[in-house]
Amino acid sequence: MSSASDLLPPGRLIGLDAARTLAVVAMVIFHFTFDLALFGHIDPGTMSQPFWYYFARMIAGSFLFLSGISLWLAHGRGIRWPSFWKRWAMIAAAAALVTAGSIWFVPGGPIWFGILHAMAATALIGLIALRLPWPVTLALAAVIFAAALGPRFPAFDPLWLVWTGLAETRPMMGDYVPLIPWAAPALAGIAVAKALKLDQWRGTAPSRLTNALTFPGRHSLIIYLVHQPILFGLFNLYARFIG
């Protein structure tokens, strides 16, 4: 949910905007289905089916991978600190807003470390990765991913260590995206962008059609924040009409 528009070659990388739009659409589809189950319109066990389990993880991984690409496009040639901290503050504030709202509204427990928290944290980690050779960054991503397959430790069970992903007992929360393994796709995005030299690619001026189709991808953060309250409102409105 991070924008690459801070620094792009002339024109836009339409493919990147389109990929982010696809991730946004997939996210809305997932949450719409989740809400259908929550409000009793489909089998409550639907979201525990393997398809939806892996679909959700594909969406989270896509956003983090694209955030890594965006970080390289925006700061690969040199970190522009005012721009970086402005964007980081927006994501961190949005993460805090999600946590505050989830205390009252999210089934399954408050979101202490969800996708936005992970994006804020991996952006800071990514500052180091920007200066590393891309094979090293990719290897680091592989190590983090592999660590998720290893043992868990009760010493990491306290809530203040929830961000690690190494707790023996999985914390109860509606959206849980710890750094192990979710820092891996973000670092992989940086490595791929650096290996392909995406900052040197020339974009194309968007047509009216591509501009409209990629609009969600360019405004993914605000869509993330508002789409669930809108869906909740619509479902409650529907319940009143049929109730």
Coordinates of N, CA and C in Angstrom, one line a residue:
M1 N 0.8 -1.2 0.0 CA 0.0 0.0 0.0 C 0.9 1.3 0.0
S2 N 2.0 1.1 -0.5 CA 3.0 2.2 -0.6 C 3.0 2.7 -2.0
S3 N 3.1 4.0 -2.2 CA 3.1 4.5 -3.5 C 4.5 4.6 -4.1
A4 N 4.6 4.3 -5.4 CA 5.9 4.5 -6.1 C 5.9 5.8 -6.8
S5 N 4.9 6.6 -6.7 CA 4.8 7.8 -7.5 C 5.8 8.9 -7.0
D6 N 6.4 8.7 -5.8 CA 7.3 9.7 -5.3 C 8.5 9.9 -6.3
L7 N 8.9 8.9 -6.9 CA 10.1 9.0 -7.8 C 9.9 8.0 -8.9
L8 N 9.6 8.4 -10.1 CA 9.5 7.5 -11.2 C 10.1 8.1 -12.4
P9 N 10.6 7.3 -13.4 CA 11.1 7.8 -14.6 C 10.0 8.5 -15.3
P10 N 10.3 9.3 -16.4 CA 9.2 10.0 -17.1 C 8.1 9.0 -17.5
G11 N 6.8 9.4 -17.2 CA 5.7 8.5 -17.4 C 5.6 7.6 -16.2
R12 N 4.7 6.7 -16.2 CA 4.5 5.8 -15.1 C 4.7 4.4 -15.5
L13 N 5.1 3.5 -14.5 CA 5.3 2.1 -14.7 C 3.9 1.5 -14.5
I14 N 3.1 1.5 -15.6 CA 1.7 1.1 -15.6 C 1.6 -0.3 -15.0
G15 N 2.5 -1.2 -15.3 CA 2.4 -2.5 -14.8 C 2.4 -2.6 -13.3
L16 N 3.2 -1.7 -12.7 CA 3.3 -1.7 -11.2 C 2.0 -1.2 -10.7
D17 N 1.4 -0.1 -11.3 CA 0.1 0.4 -10.8 C -0.9 -0.7 -11.0
A18 N -0.9 -1.4 -12.1 CA -1.9 -2.5 -12.3 C -1.8 -3.6 -11.3
A19 N -0.5 -4.0 -11.0 CA -0.3 -5.0 -10.0 C -0.9 -4.6 -8.6
R20 N -0.7 -3.4 -8.3 CA -1.2 -2.9 -7.0 C -2.7 -2.9 -7.0
T21 N -3.3 -2.5 -8.1 CA -4.7 -2.4 -8.3 C -5.3 -3.9 -8.1
L22 N -4.6 -4.8 -8.8 CA -5.1 -6.2 -8.6 C -5.0 -6.7 -7.2
A23 N -4.0 -6.3 -6.4 CA -3.9 -6.6 -5.0 C -5.1 -6.0 -4.2
V24 N -5.4 -4.8 -4.6 CA -6.5 -4.1 -3.9 C -7.8 -4.8 -4.2
V25 N -8.0 -5.1 -5.4 CA -9.3 -5.8 -5.8 C -9.4 -7.1 -5.0
A26 N -8.3 -7.9 -5.0 CA -8.3 -9.2 -4.3 C -8.5 -9.0 -2.8
M27 N -8.0 -7.9 -2.2 CA -8.2 -7.6 -0.8 C -9.7 -7.4 -0.5
V28 N -10.3 -6.6 -1.4 CA -11.8 -6.3 -1.2 C -12.6 -7.5 -1.4
I29 N -12.3 -8.4 -2.3 CA -13.0 -9.6 -2.5 C -12.9 -10.5 -1.3
F30 N -11.7 -10.6 -0.7 CA -11.5 -11.4 0.5 C -12.3 -10.8 1.7
H31 N -12.3 -9.5 1.9 CA -13.0 -9.0 3.0 C -14.5 -9.0 2.8
F32 N -14.9 -8.9 1.6 CA -16.4 -9.0 1.3 C -16.8 -10.4 1.6
T33 N -16.0 -11.4 1.2 CA -16.4 -12.8 1.6 C -16.3 -13.0 3.1
F34 N -15.3 -12.5 3.7 CA -15.2 -12.6 5.2 C -16.5 -12.0 5.8
D35 N -16.9 -10.8 5.3 CA -18.1 -10.2 5.9 C -19.4 -11.0 5.6
L36 N -19.5 -11.6 4.5 CA -20.6 -12.5 4.2 C -20.7 -13.6 5.2
A37 N -19.6 -14.2 5.6 CA -19.6 -15.2 6.6 C -19.9 -14.6 8.0
L38 N -19.3 -13.5 8.3 CA -19.5 -12.8 9.6 C -21.0 -12.5 9.8
F39 N -21.7 -12.0 8.8 CA -23.1 -11.6 8.9 C -24.0 -12.8 8.7
G40 N -23.5 -14.0 8.5 CA -24.3 -15.2 8.4 C -24.9 -15.4 7.0
H41 N -24.4 -14.8 6.0 CA -25.0 -15.0 4.6 C -24.4 -16.3 3.9
I42 N -23.2 -16.7 4.4 CA -22.6 -18.0 3.9 C -22.2 -18.8 5.1
D43 N -21.7 -20.0 4.8 CA -21.2 -20.9 5.9 C -20.1 -20.2 6.7
P44 N -20.3 -20.1 8.1 CA -19.3 -19.4 8.9 C -17.9 -20.0 8.8
G45 N -17.8 -21.3 8.4 CA -16.5 -21.9 8.2 C -15.8 -21.7 6.9
T46 N -16.4 -20.8 6.1 CA -15.9 -20.6 4.7 C -14.4 -20.1 4.8
M47 N -14.2 -19.1 5.6 CA -12.8 -18.5 5.6 C -11.7 -19.4 6.2
S48 N -12.1 -20.5 6.8 CA -11.1 -21.4 7.3 C -10.7 -22.5 6.2
Q49 N -11.3 -22.4 5.1 CA -11.0 -23.3 4.0 C -9.6 -23.0 3.4
P50 N -8.9 -24.0 2.9 CA -7.5 -23.7 2.4 C -7.4 -22.6 1.4
F51 N -8.4 -22.6 0.4 CA -8.3 -21.5 -0.6 C -8.3 -20.1 0.0
W52 N -9.2 -19.8 0.9 CA -9.2 -18.5 1.5 C -8.0 -18.2 2.4
Y53 N -7.5 -19.3 3.0 CA -6.3 -19.2 3.9 C -5.1 -18.7 3.0
Y54 N -4.9 -19.4 1.9 CA -3.8 -19.0 1.1 C -4.0 -17.8 0.2
F55 N -5.3 -17.5 -0.1 CA -5.6 -16.3 -0.8 C -5.2 -15.1 0.0
A56 N -5.6 -15.1 1.3 CA -5.2 -14.0 2.2 C -3.7 -13.8 2.3
R57 N -3.0 -14.9 2.3 CA -1.5 -14.7 2.4 C -0.9 -14.3 1.1
M58 N -1.5 -14.7 0.0 CA -1.0 -14.2 -1.3 C -1.2 -12.6 -1.4
I59 N -2.4 -12.2 -0.9 CA -2.7 -10.7 -0.9 C -1.6 -10.0 -0.1
A60 N -1.4 -10.4 1.2 CA -0.5 -9.8 2.1 C 0.9 -9.8 1.5
G61 N 1.3 -10.9 0.9 CA 2.7 -11.0 0.3 C 2.8 -10.1 -0.9
S62 N 1.7 -9.9 -1.7 CA 1.7 -9.1 -2.8 C 1.9 -7.6 -2.4
F63 N 1.2 -7.2 -1.4 CA 1.3 -5.8 -0.9 C 2.8 -5.5 -0.4
L64 N 3.3 -6.4 0.3 CA 4.6 -6.2 0.9 C 5.7 -6.3 -0.2
F65 N 5.6 -7.2 -1.2 CA 6.5 -7.3 -2.3 C 6.5 -6.0 -3.1
L66 N 5.3 -5.5 -3.4 CA 5.1 -4.2 -4.1 C 5.7 -3.0 -3.3
S67 N 5.5 -3.1 -2.0 CA 6.0 -2.0 -1.2 C 7.6 -2.0 -1.2
G68 N 8.2 -3.2 -1.3 CA 9.6 -3.2 -1.5 C 10.1 -2.6 -2.8
I69 N 9.4 -2.9 -3.9 CA 9.6 -2.4 -5.2 C 9.5 -0.8 -5.1
S70 N 8.4 -0.4 -4.5 CA 8.2 1.1 -4.4 C 9.3 1.8 -3.6
L71 N 9.8 1.1 -2.6 CA 10.8 1.7 -1.8 C 12.1 1.9 -2.6
W72 N 12.4 0.9 -3.5 CA 13.6 1.1 -4.3 C 13.4 2.2 -5.4
L73 N 12.2 2.2 -6.0 CA 11.9 3.3 -7.0 C 12.0 4.6 -6.4
A74 N 11.5 4.8 -5.2 CA 11.5 6.1 -4.5 C 12.8 6.5 -4.0
H75 N 13.6 5.6 -3.5 CA 14.8 6.0 -2.7 C 16.1 5.2 -3.1
G76 N 16.0 4.4 -4.2 CA 17.2 3.6 -4.6 C 18.3 4.4 -5.0
R77 N 18.1 5.6 -5.6 CA 19.2 6.4 -6.1 C 19.7 7.3 -5.0
G78 N 19.1 7.3 -3.8 CA 19.5 8.1 -2.7 C 18.2 8.3 -1.8
I79 N 18.3 8.1 -0.5 CA 17.2 8.3 0.3 C 16.8 9.7 0.5
R80 N 15.6 10.1 0.1 CA 15.1 11.4 0.2 C 14.3 11.5 1.6
W81 N 15.0 11.9 2.6 CA 14.5 11.7 3.9 C 13.2 12.4 4.2
P82 N 12.9 13.6 3.8 CA 11.6 14.3 4.0 C 10.5 13.4 3.4
S83 N 10.7 13.0 2.2 CA 9.6 12.2 1.5 C 9.4 10.8 2.2
F84 N 10.6 10.2 2.6 CA 10.5 8.9 3.3 C 9.7 9.1 4.6
W85 N 10.1 10.0 5.4 CA 9.4 10.1 6.7 C 8.0 10.6 6.6
K86 N 7.7 11.4 5.6 CA 6.3 11.7 5.4 C 5.4 10.5 5.1
R87 N 5.9 9.7 4.2 CA 5.2 8.5 3.8 C 5.1 7.5 5.0
W88 N 6.3 7.4 5.7 CA 6.3 6.4 6.8 C 5.3 6.8 7.9
A89 N 5.3 8.1 8.2 CA 4.4 8.6 9.2 C 2.9 8.4 8.8
M90 N 2.6 8.5 7.5 CA 1.2 8.2 7.1 C 0.9 6.7 7.4
I91 N 1.8 5.8 7.0 CA 1.5 4.4 7.2 C 1.5 4.1 8.7
A92 N 2.4 4.6 9.5 CA 2.4 4.3 10.9 C 1.1 4.9 11.6
A93 N 0.7 6.1 11.2 CA -0.5 6.6 11.7 C -1.7 5.8 11.3
A94 N -1.7 5.3 10.1 CA -2.8 4.4 9.7 C -2.8 3.1 10.4
A95 N -1.6 2.6 10.7 CA -1.5 1.4 11.5 C -2.1 1.6 12.9
A96 N -1.7 2.7 13.5 CA -2.3 3.0 14.9 C -3.8 3.2 14.8
L97 N -4.3 3.8 13.8 CA -5.7 3.9 13.6 C -6.4 2.6 13.5
V98 N -5.8 1.7 12.8 CA -6.4 0.3 12.6 C -6.4 -0.4 14.0
T99 N -5.3 -0.3 14.7 CA -5.2 -0.9 16.1 C -6.3 -0.3 17.0
A100 N -6.5 1.0 17.0 CA -7.5 1.6 17.8 C -8.9 1.2 17.4
G101 N -9.2 1.2 16.2 CA -10.5 0.8 15.7 C -10.8 -0.7 16.0
S102 N -9.7 -1.5 15.8 CA -9.9 -3.0 16.0 C -10.2 -3.4 17.4
I103 N -9.9 -2.6 18.4 CA -10.2 -2.9 19.8 C -11.7 -3.0 20.0
W104 N -12.4 -2.2 19.2 CA -13.9 -2.3 19.4 C -14.6 -3.1 18.3
F105 N -14.0 -3.1 17.1 CA -14.8 -3.5 15.9 C -14.4 -4.8 15.3
V106 N -13.2 -5.3 15.5 CA -12.7 -6.5 14.7 C -12.9 -7.8 15.5
P107 N -13.6 -8.7 15.0 CA -13.7 -10.0 15.6 C -12.4 -10.7 15.6
G108 N -12.1 -11.4 16.7 CA -10.8 -12.2 16.7 C -9.7 -11.5 17.5
G109 N -10.0 -10.3 18.0 CA -9.0 -9.6 18.8 C -8.4 -8.4 18.2
P110 N -7.9 -7.5 19.0 CA -7.2 -6.3 18.5 C -6.1 -6.6 17.5
I111 N -5.9 -5.7 16.5 CA -4.8 -5.9 15.6 C -3.6 -5.1 16.1
W112 N -2.7 -5.8 16.8 CA -1.5 -5.2 17.3 C -0.4 -5.1 16.3
F113 N -0.4 -6.1 15.3 CA 0.7 -6.0 14.3 C 0.1 -6.7 13.0
G114 N -0.6 -5.8 12.3 CA -1.2 -6.3 11.0 C -0.3 -5.8 9.8
I115 N -1.0 -5.8 8.7 CA -0.3 -5.5 7.4 C 0.3 -4.1 7.4
L116 N -0.4 -3.1 7.9 CA 0.2 -1.8 7.9 C 1.4 -1.6 8.9
H117 N 1.3 -2.3 10.0 CA 2.4 -2.3 11.0 C 3.6 -3.0 10.3
A118 N 3.4 -4.1 9.6 CA 4.5 -4.8 8.9 C 5.1 -3.9 7.8
M119 N 4.3 -3.1 7.1 CA 4.8 -2.3 6.1 C 5.6 -1.1 6.7
A120 N 5.2 -0.6 7.8 CA 6.0 0.5 8.4 C 7.3 -0.1 8.9
A121 N 7.3 -1.3 9.5 CA 8.5 -1.9 10.0 C 9.5 -2.3 8.9
T122 N 8.9 -2.9 7.8 CA 9.8 -3.3 6.7 C 10.4 -2.1 5.9
A123 N 9.7 -1.0 6.0 CA 10.2 0.2 5.3 C 11.5 0.6 6.0
L124 N 11.5 0.5 7.4 CA 12.8 0.9 8.1 C 13.9 -0.1 7.8
I125 N 13.5 -1.4 7.8 CA 14.5 -2.5 7.5 C 15.0 -2.3 6.1
G126 N 14.1 -1.9 5.2 CA 14.4 -1.7 3.8 C 15.5 -0.6 3.6
L127 N 15.5 0.4 4.5 CA 16.6 1.4 4.3 C 18.0 0.8 4.3
I128 N 18.2 -0.2 5.1 CA 19.5 -0.9 5.1 C 19.6 -1.7 3.8
A129 N 18.5 -2.4 3.4 CA 18.6 -3.3 2.3 C 18.9 -2.5 1.0
L130 N 18.5 -1.2 1.0 CA 18.7 -0.4 -0.2 C 20.2 -0.3 -0.6
R131 N 21.0 -0.4 0.4 CA 22.5 -0.3 0.2 C 23.2 -1.6 0.0
L132 N 22.5 -2.7 0.2 CA 23.1 -4.0 0.1 C 23.1 -4.5 -1.3
P133 N 24.0 -5.3 -1.8 CA 23.9 -5.9 -3.1 C 22.6 -6.8 -3.2
W134 N 22.0 -6.8 -4.3 CA 20.7 -7.4 -4.4 C 20.7 -8.9 -4.0
P135 N 21.8 -9.7 -4.4 CA 21.8 -11.1 -4.0 C 21.8 -11.2 -2.5
V136 N 22.5 -10.3 -1.8 CA 22.5 -10.4 -0.3 C 21.1 -10.1 0.3
T137 N 20.4 -9.1 -0.3 CA 19.0 -8.8 0.1 C 18.1 -10.0 -0.1
L138 N 18.3 -10.6 -1.3 CA 17.4 -11.8 -1.6 C 17.7 -13.0 -0.7
A139 N 19.0 -13.1 -0.4 CA 19.4 -14.2 0.6 C 18.8 -14.0 2.0
L140 N 18.8 -12.7 2.4 CA 18.3 -12.3 3.7 C 16.8 -12.6 3.7
A141 N 16.1 -12.3 2.6 CA 14.7 -12.7 2.5 C 14.4 -14.2 2.6
A142 N 15.3 -14.9 2.0 CA 15.1 -16.4 2.1 C 15.4 -16.9 3.5
V143 N 16.3 -16.3 4.2 CA 16.6 -16.7 5.6 C 15.4 -16.4 6.5
I144 N 14.8 -15.2 6.3 CA 13.7 -14.9 7.1 C 12.5 -15.8 6.8
F145 N 12.3 -16.1 5.6 CA 11.2 -17.0 5.2 C 11.4 -18.4 5.8
A146 N 12.7 -18.9 5.7 CA 13.0 -20.2 6.3 C 12.8 -20.2 7.8
A147 N 13.1 -19.1 8.5 CA 13.0 -19.0 9.9 C 11.5 -19.3 10.4
A148 N 10.6 -18.9 9.5 CA 9.2 -19.2 9.8 C 8.8 -20.7 9.9
L149 N 9.7 -21.5 9.3 CA 9.4 -22.9 9.2 C 10.1 -23.6 10.4
G150 N 10.9 -22.8 11.2 CA 11.7 -23.4 12.3 C 10.9 -23.4 13.6
P151 N 11.6 -23.6 14.7 CA 10.9 -23.7 16.0 C 10.3 -22.4 16.5
R152 N 9.4 -22.5 17.4 CA 8.8 -21.3 18.1 C 9.3 -21.4 19.6
F153 N 9.2 -20.2 20.2 CA 9.8 -20.1 21.6 C 8.8 -19.4 22.5
P154 N 8.6 -20.0 23.7 CA 7.6 -19.4 24.6 C 8.2 -18.0 25.1
A155 N 9.5 -17.8 25.1 CA 10.0 -16.5 25.5 C 9.5 -15.3 24.7
F156 N 9.0 -15.7 23.4 CA 8.5 -14.6 22.5 C 7.0 -14.5 22.6
D157 N 6.3 -15.1 23.6 CA 4.9 -15.1 23.8 C 4.4 -13.7 24.3
P158 N 5.1 -12.9 25.1 CA 4.6 -11.7 25.5 C 4.1 -10.8 24.4
L159 N 3.1 -10.0 24.7 CA 2.5 -9.2 23.6 C 3.5 -8.2 23.0
W160 N 4.4 -7.7 23.8 CA 5.3 -6.7 23.3 C 6.3 -7.3 22.2
L161 N 6.3 -8.6 22.1 CA 7.2 -9.3 21.1 C 6.4 -9.9 20.0
V162 N 5.1 -9.4 19.9 CA 4.2 -10.0 18.9 C 4.7 -9.8 17.5
W163 N 5.5 -8.7 17.3 CA 6.0 -8.4 15.9 C 7.0 -9.4 15.4
T164 N 7.6 -10.2 16.3 CA 8.7 -11.1 15.8 C 8.1 -12.3 15.0
G165 N 7.0 -12.8 15.4 CA 6.5 -14.0 14.7 C 7.1 -15.3 15.2
L166 N 7.8 -15.2 16.3 CA 8.5 -16.4 16.9 C 7.8 -17.0 18.1
A167 N 6.6 -16.4 18.5 CA 5.9 -16.9 19.7 C 5.5 -18.3 19.5
E168 N 5.5 -19.0 20.6 CA 5.1 -20.4 20.6 C 3.5 -20.5 20.4
T169 N 2.8 -19.5 21.0 CA 1.4 -19.4 20.9 C 1.0 -18.3 20.0
R170 N 0.3 -18.6 19.0 CA -0.1 -17.5 18.1 C -1.1 -16.6 18.8
P171 N -0.8 -15.3 18.7 CA -1.7 -14.3 19.4 C -3.0 -14.2 18.6
M172 N -4.1 -14.0 19.4 CA -5.4 -13.9 18.8 C -5.6 -12.5 18.3
M173 N -5.7 -12.3 17.0 CA -6.0 -11.0 16.4 C -6.5 -11.2 15.0
G174 N -7.3 -10.3 14.5 CA -8.0 -10.4 13.3 C -7.0 -10.4 12.1
D175 N -5.9 -9.7 12.2 CA -4.9 -9.6 11.1 C -3.6 -9.6 11.8
Y176 N -2.8 -10.7 11.5 CA -1.5 -10.8 12.1 C -0.4 -11.0 11.0
V177 N 0.5 -10.1 10.9 CA 1.5 -10.1 9.9 C 2.9 -9.8 10.5
P178 N 3.4 -10.8 11.2 CA 4.7 -10.5 11.9 C 5.9 -10.5 10.9
L179 N 7.0 -10.0 11.4 CA 8.2 -9.8 10.5 C 8.7 -11.1 10.0
I180 N 8.6 -12.2 10.8 CA 8.9 -13.5 10.4 C 7.6 -14.3 10.1
P181 N 7.2 -14.5 8.9 CA 8.1 -14.4 7.6 C 7.8 -13.2 6.8
W182 N 7.0 -12.2 7.2 CA 6.5 -11.3 6.2 C 7.5 -10.2 5.8
A183 N 8.6 -10.1 6.5 CA 9.6 -9.2 6.0 C 10.2 -9.7 4.7
A184 N 10.1 -11.0 4.5 CA 10.7 -11.7 3.3 C 10.2 -11.1 2.0
P185 N 8.9 -11.0 1.7 CA 8.4 -10.5 0.4 C 8.8 -9.0 0.2
A186 N 8.9 -8.2 1.3 CA 9.3 -6.8 1.2 C 10.7 -6.7 0.7
L187 N 11.6 -7.5 1.3 CA 13.0 -7.5 1.0 C 13.2 -8.1 -0.4
A188 N 12.4 -9.1 -0.8 CA 12.5 -9.7 -2.1 C 12.1 -8.7 -3.2
G189 N 11.1 -7.8 -2.8 CA 10.7 -6.7 -3.8 C 11.8 -5.8 -4.0
I190 N 12.6 -5.4 -3.0 CA 13.7 -4.5 -3.1 C 14.8 -5.2 -4.0
A191 N 15.0 -6.5 -3.7 CA 16.1 -7.2 -4.5 C 15.7 -7.3 -5.9
V192 N 14.5 -7.6 -6.2 CA 14.1 -7.8 -7.6 C 14.1 -6.4 -8.3
A193 N 13.6 -5.4 -7.7 CA 13.7 -4.0 -8.3 C 15.1 -3.6 -8.6
K194 N 16.0 -3.9 -7.7 CA 17.4 -3.5 -7.8 C 18.1 -4.3 -8.9
A195 N 17.8 -5.7 -8.9 CA 18.4 -6.5 -9.9 C 17.9 -6.2 -11.3
L196 N 16.6 -5.8 -11.5 CA 16.1 -5.4 -12.8 C 16.3 -4.0 -13.2
K197 N 16.9 -3.2 -12.2 CA 17.2 -1.8 -12.4 C 15.9 -1.1 -12.8
L198 N 14.8 -1.3 -12.1 CA 13.5 -0.7 -12.4 C 13.5 0.8 -12.3
D199 N 14.4 1.4 -11.5 CA 14.5 2.8 -11.4 C 15.0 3.4 -12.7
Q200 N 15.5 2.6 -13.7 CA 16.0 3.1 -14.9 C 15.0 2.8 -16.1
W201 N 13.9 2.1 -15.8 CA 12.9 1.9 -16.8 C 12.1 3.1 -17.1
R202 N 11.8 3.3 -18.3 CA 11.0 4.4 -18.7 C 9.5 4.0 -18.7
G203 N 8.7 4.8 -18.0 CA 7.3 4.5 -18.0 C 6.6 5.1 -19.2
T204 N 5.3 4.9 -19.2 CA 4.5 5.5 -20.3 C 3.4 6.4 -19.7
A205 N 3.1 7.4 -20.4 CA 2.0 8.2 -20.0 C 0.7 7.5 -20.0
P206 N -0.1 7.4 -18.9 CA -1.3 6.6 -18.9 C -2.4 7.2 -19.7
S207 N -3.1 6.4 -20.4 CA -4.3 6.8 -21.1 C -5.5 7.0 -20.1
R208 N -6.6 7.5 -20.6 CA -7.7 7.6 -19.7 C -8.2 6.3 -19.1
L209 N -8.1 5.3 -20.0 CA -8.5 3.9 -19.6 C -7.6 3.4 -18.5
T210 N -6.3 3.4 -18.8 CA -5.3 2.9 -17.8 C -5.3 3.7 -16.5
N211 N -5.5 5.0 -16.7 CA -5.5 5.9 -15.5 C -6.7 5.5 -14.6
A212 N -7.9 5.2 -15.2 CA -9.0 4.8 -14.4 C -8.8 3.4 -13.8
L213 N -8.3 2.5 -14.6 CA -8.1 1.1 -14.1 C -7.1 1.0 -13.0
T214 N -6.1 1.9 -13.0 CA -5.1 1.8 -12.0 C -5.3 2.8 -10.8
F215 N -6.4 3.5 -10.8 CA -6.7 4.4 -9.8 C -6.7 3.7 -8.4
P216 N -7.3 2.5 -8.2 CA -7.2 1.9 -6.9 C -5.8 1.7 -6.4
G217 N -4.9 1.3 -7.3 CA -3.6 1.0 -7.0 C -2.8 2.2 -6.5
R218 N -3.2 3.4 -7.1 CA -2.5 4.6 -6.7 C -3.0 5.2 -5.4
H219 N -4.1 4.6 -4.9 CA -4.8 5.1 -3.7 C -5.1 4.0 -2.7
S220 N -4.2 3.0 -2.7 CA -4.4 1.8 -2.0 C -4.5 2.0 -0.5
L221 N -3.8 2.9 0.1 CA -3.8 3.1 1.5 C -5.2 3.6 2.0
I222 N -5.7 4.6 1.3 CA -7.0 5.1 1.7 C -8.1 4.1 1.5
I223 N -8.0 3.3 0.4 CA -9.0 2.2 0.1 C -8.9 1.2 1.2
Y224 N -7.7 0.8 1.7 CA -7.6 -0.1 2.7 C -8.3 0.4 4.0
L225 N -8.1 1.6 4.3 CA -8.7 2.2 5.5 C -10.2 2.3 5.5
V226 N -10.8 2.5 4.3 CA -12.2 2.8 4.3 C -13.1 1.7 3.8
H227 N -12.5 0.7 3.2 CA -13.4 -0.3 2.5 C -14.1 -1.1 3.5
Q228 N -13.5 -1.6 4.6 CA -14.2 -2.4 5.6 C -15.3 -1.6 6.3
P229 N -15.1 -0.4 6.8 CA -16.2 0.4 7.4 C -17.4 0.5 6.4
I230 N -17.0 0.7 5.1 CA -18.1 0.9 4.1 C -18.9 -0.4 4.0
L231 N -18.1 -1.6 3.9 CA -18.8 -2.9 3.8 C -19.6 -3.2 5.0
F232 N -19.1 -2.9 6.2 CA -19.8 -3.1 7.4 C -21.1 -2.3 7.4
G233 N -21.0 -1.1 7.0 CA -22.2 -0.2 6.9 C -23.2 -0.7 6.0
L234 N -22.8 -1.2 4.8 CA -23.7 -1.7 3.8 C -24.4 -3.0 4.3
F235 N -23.6 -3.9 5.0 CA -24.2 -5.1 5.5 C -25.2 -4.8 6.6
N236 N -24.9 -3.9 7.4 CA -25.8 -3.5 8.5 C -27.1 -2.8 7.9
L237 N -26.9 -2.0 6.9 CA -28.1 -1.4 6.2 C -28.9 -2.5 5.6
Y238 N -28.3 -3.5 4.9 CA -29.1 -4.5 4.3 C -29.8 -5.3 5.4
A239 N -29.2 -5.6 6.5 CA -29.8 -6.3 7.6 C -31.1 -5.6 8.1
R240 N -31.0 -4.2 8.2 CA -32.2 -3.5 8.6 C -33.3 -3.6 7.6
F241 N -33.0 -3.6 6.3 CA -34.0 -3.6 5.3 C -34.8 -4.9 5.3
I242 N -34.0 -6.0 5.5 CA -34.6 -7.3 5.5 C -35.1 -7.8 6.8
G243 N -34.7 -7.0 7.9 CA -35.0 -7.5 9.2 C -36.4 -7.1 9.7

